[in-house]
mmCIF file of C-alpha atoms in Angstrom:
data_model
loop_
_atom_site.group_PDB
_atom_site.id
_atom_site.type_symbol
_atom_site.label_atom_id
_atom_site.label_comp_id
_atom_site.label_asym_id
_atom_site.label_seq_id
_atom_site.Cartn_x
_atom_site.Cartn_y
_atom_site.Cartn_z
ATOM 1 C CA MET A 1 121.918 36.355 102.373
ATOM 2 C CA GLU A 2 118.660 35.110 103.882
ATOM 3 C CA ALA A 3 116.503 32.752 101.789
ATOM 4 C CA PRO A 4 113.057 34.127 100.868
ATOM 5 C CA ARG A 5 110.314 33.050 103.241
ATOM 6 C CA ARG A 6 107.447 30.998 101.874
ATOM 7 C CA LEU A 7 103.935 31.199 103.254
ATOM 8 C CA VAL A 8 103.017 27.696 104.480
ATOM 9 C CA SER A 9 99.680 28.149 106.247
ATOM 10 C CA ILE A 10 96.813 30.568 106.747
ATOM 11 C CA GLY A 11 94.259 29.897 109.472
ATOM 12 C CA ASN A 12 93.135 26.270 109.289
ATOM 13 C CA TYR A 13 94.723 25.763 105.876
ATOM 14 C CA ILE A 14 98.100 24.357 104.858
ATOM 15 C CA LEU A 15 99.204 25.710 101.495
ATOM 16 C CA SER A 16 100.673 23.450 98.857
ATOM 17 C CA SER A 17 103.305 24.612 96.415
ATOM 18 C CA LEU A 18 100.821 24.208 93.538
ATOM 19 C CA THR A 19 99.678 27.535 92.052
ATOM 20 C CA ILE A 20 96.608 27.060 89.836
ATOM 21 C CA GLY A 21 96.087 30.693 88.846
ATOM 22 C CA GLU A 22 97.668 34.096 89.034
ATOM 23 C CA GLY A 23 96.449 37.648 88.498
ATOM 24 C CA SER A 24 97.678 41.198 88.996
ATOM 25 C CA PHE A 25 97.032 41.207 92.746
ATOM 26 C CA SER A 26 96.533 37.578 93.674
ATOM 27 C CA LYS A 27 97.553 33.953 93.386
ATOM 28 C CA VAL A 28 95.259 30.960 93.594
ATOM 29 C CA LYS A 29 96.878 28.040 95.381
ATOM 30 C CA VAL A 30 95.725 24.596 96.407
ATOM 31 C CA ALA A 31 95.405 24.349 100.190
ATOM 32 C CA ARG A 32 94.333 21.602 102.574
ATOM 33 C CA HIS A 33 92.055 22.110 105.568
ATOM 34 C CA LYS A 34 93.898 20.893 108.688
ATOM 35 C CA VAL A 35 90.859 19.374 110.409
ATOM 36 C CA LEU A 36 88.639 18.279 107.522
ATOM 37 C CA ASP A 37 91.555 16.992 105.397
ATOM 38 C CA LYS A 38 89.964 18.475 102.270
ATOM 39 C CA ASN A 39 91.582 20.334 99.354
ATOM 40 C CA VAL A 40 90.358 23.822 98.496
ATOM 41 C CA ALA A 41 91.373 26.568 96.082
ATOM 42 C CA MET A 42 92.585 29.614 97.987
ATOM 43 C CA LYS A 43 92.771 33.012 96.303
ATOM 44 C CA ILE A 44 95.438 34.901 98.243
ATOM 45 C CA ILE A 45 95.771 38.665 98.020
ATOM 46 C CA LYS A 46 98.643 40.354 99.818
ATOM 47 C CA SER A 47 96.995 43.339 101.533
ATOM 48 C CA SER A 48 100.041 45.585 101.076
ATOM 49 C CA SER A 49 99.751 45.234 97.286
ATOM 50 C CA ILE A 50 96.279 46.838 97.361
ATOM 51 C CA THR A 51 96.746 50.595 97.592
ATOM 52 C CA ASP A 52 93.651 51.666 95.661
ATOM 53 C CA ASP A 53 90.366 51.959 97.644
ATOM 54 C CA TYR A 54 88.395 50.994 94.523
ATOM 55 C CA ILE A 55 90.200 47.645 94.282
ATOM 56 C CA SER A 56 89.841 47.036 98.014
ATOM 57 C CA LYS A 57 86.092 47.702 97.788
ATOM 58 C CA ASN A 58 85.786 45.271 94.860
ATOM 59 C CA LEU A 59 87.449 42.486 96.880
ATOM 60 C CA GLU A 60 84.677 42.696 99.445
ATOM 61 C CA ARG A 61 82.086 42.941 96.673
ATOM 62 C CA GLU A 62 83.459 39.781 95.049
ATOM 63 C CA ALA A 63 83.179 37.884 98.344
ATOM 64 C CA LYS A 64 79.612 39.111 98.941
ATOM 65 C CA ILE A 65 78.530 38.094 95.440
ATOM 66 C CA LEU A 66 80.191 34.673 95.656
ATOM 67 C CA SER A 67 78.599 34.010 99.055
ATOM 68 C CA ARG A 68 75.131 34.340 97.480
ATOM 69 C CA LEU A 69 75.749 31.783 94.739
ATOM 70 C CA HIS A 70 74.891 28.084 95.100
ATOM 71 C CA HIS A 71 74.781 26.255 91.765
ATOM 72 C CA THR A 72 76.423 23.109 90.387
ATOM 73 C CA ASN A 73 78.071 25.089 87.567
ATOM 74 C CA VAL A 74 79.462 27.876 89.775
ATOM 75 C CA VAL A 75 82.430 27.477 92.123
ATOM 76 C CA ARG A 76 81.338 27.819 95.773
ATOM 77 C CA LEU A 77 82.891 30.166 98.285
ATOM 78 C CA PHE A 78 83.471 28.434 101.630
ATOM 79 C CA GLU A 79 85.181 31.085 103.708
ATOM 80 C CA VAL A 80 86.850 34.491 103.719
ATOM 81 C CA CYS A 81 90.031 34.867 105.787
ATOM 82 C CA LYS A 82 91.238 38.356 106.520
ATOM 83 C CA CYS A 83 94.220 39.483 108.555
ATOM 84 C CA GLU A 84 96.747 42.311 108.465
ATOM 85 C CA GLU A 85 98.872 40.782 105.728
ATOM 86 C CA PHE A 86 96.429 38.737 103.639
ATOM 87 C CA TYR A 87 92.884 38.624 102.306
ATOM 88 C CA CYS A 88 91.862 35.127 101.185
ATOM 89 C CA LEU A 89 88.864 33.598 99.467
ATOM 90 C CA VAL A 90 88.567 29.857 100.141
ATOM 91 C CA MET A 91 86.668 28.116 97.337
ATOM 92 C CA GLU A 92 85.824 24.714 95.919
ATOM 93 C CA TYR A 93 88.749 22.978 94.244
ATOM 94 C CA PHE A 94 88.341 20.870 91.125
ATOM 95 C CA PRO A 95 91.554 18.956 90.323
ATOM 96 C CA GLY A 96 90.741 18.417 86.648
ATOM 97 C CA GLY A 97 92.121 21.784 85.582
ATOM 98 C CA SER A 98 90.576 24.355 83.290
ATOM 99 C CA LEU A 99 89.046 24.027 79.841
ATOM 100 C CA CYS A 100 92.232 25.607 78.507
ATOM 101 C CA ASP A 101 94.287 22.863 80.209
ATOM 102 C CA LEU A 102 92.042 20.205 78.668
ATOM 103 C CA VAL A 103 92.509 21.544 75.145
ATOM 104 C CA GLN A 104 96.274 21.859 75.636
ATOM 105 C CA THR A 105 96.690 18.281 76.880
ATOM 106 C CA ARG A 106 94.103 16.431 74.783
ATOM 107 C CA GLY A 107 93.855 18.658 71.745
ATOM 108 C CA ARG A 108 90.659 19.484 69.970
ATOM 109 C CA VAL A 109 87.376 18.746 71.770
ATOM 110 C CA ARG A 110 84.656 16.819 69.916
ATOM 111 C CA GLU A 111 81.537 18.847 69.084
ATOM 112 C CA GLU A 112 79.308 16.799 71.420
ATOM 113 C CA GLN A 113 81.681 17.396 74.347
ATOM 114 C CA ALA A 114 82.067 21.089 73.478
ATOM 115 C CA ARG A 115 78.273 21.415 73.463
ATOM 116 C CA LEU A 116 78.106 19.994 77.012
ATOM 117 C CA TYR A 117 80.797 22.406 78.243
ATOM 118 C CA PHE A 118 79.016 25.333 76.602
ATOM 119 C CA GLN A 119 75.689 24.344 78.205
ATOM 120 C CA GLN A 120 77.329 24.192 81.630
ATOM 121 C CA LEU A 121 78.934 27.611 81.131
ATOM 122 C CA ALA A 122 75.632 29.086 79.947
ATOM 123 C CA ARG A 123 73.701 27.609 82.900
ATOM 124 C CA GLY A 124 76.227 28.923 85.406
ATOM 125 C CA LEU A 125 76.307 32.396 83.871
ATOM 126 C CA SER A 126 72.502 32.526 83.626
ATOM 127 C CA TYR A 127 72.242 31.576 87.300
ATOM 128 C CA ILE A 128 74.743 34.269 88.326
ATOM 129 C CA HIS A 129 72.812 36.924 86.420
ATOM 130 C CA SER A 130 69.534 35.772 87.979
ATOM 131 C CA LYS A 131 70.934 36.139 91.512
ATOM 132 C CA VAL A 132 72.986 39.295 91.232
ATOM 133 C CA LYS A 133 71.069 42.440 90.372
ATOM 134 C CA TYR A 134 74.055 44.230 88.945
ATOM 135 C CA VAL A 135 77.135 42.378 87.807
ATOM 136 C CA LYS A 136 79.846 44.269 86.040
ATOM 137 C CA THR A 137 81.400 41.455 84.070
ATOM 138 C CA ILE A 138 85.050 41.714 83.242
ATOM 139 C CA LEU A 139 86.282 38.872 81.119
ATOM 140 C CA ILE A 140 89.965 38.230 81.339
ATOM 141 C CA TYR A 141 91.065 36.145 78.443
ATOM 142 C CA LYS A 142 94.254 34.188 78.782
ATOM 143 C CA SER A 143 95.133 32.654 75.479
ATOM 144 C CA CYS A 144 95.643 28.911 75.273
ATOM 145 C CA MET A 145 98.066 29.388 72.397
#
């Protein structure tokens, strides 16, 4: 029996084995730009898994919205890679993990620190709403418990 093949690179990016997020249609992996030697977060969607036109249309919409956003509290989109097999969004990578990761590893966050995180979230969200005329916000909550 043949061993399963693993995707190792897309375009100018070499994929690491580290998956930092996963959804219904995609995985977010850490990748490294071959020339710039810089880590990025790459959202990888296997094109064959998208059979609904509505979902396909929303992928392009997501990329268009992200391309218009430039704020310190919003992850930047660097590039969109599209080929027969894959659709990828290449974004800023922050190695510190998520707020959920922080709470799981360090426990409860002090009120002063929580206030700073909340202010950053509020500033980023306010900026997004100021730049995008119509944003249908879908919050996906993944419990830290």
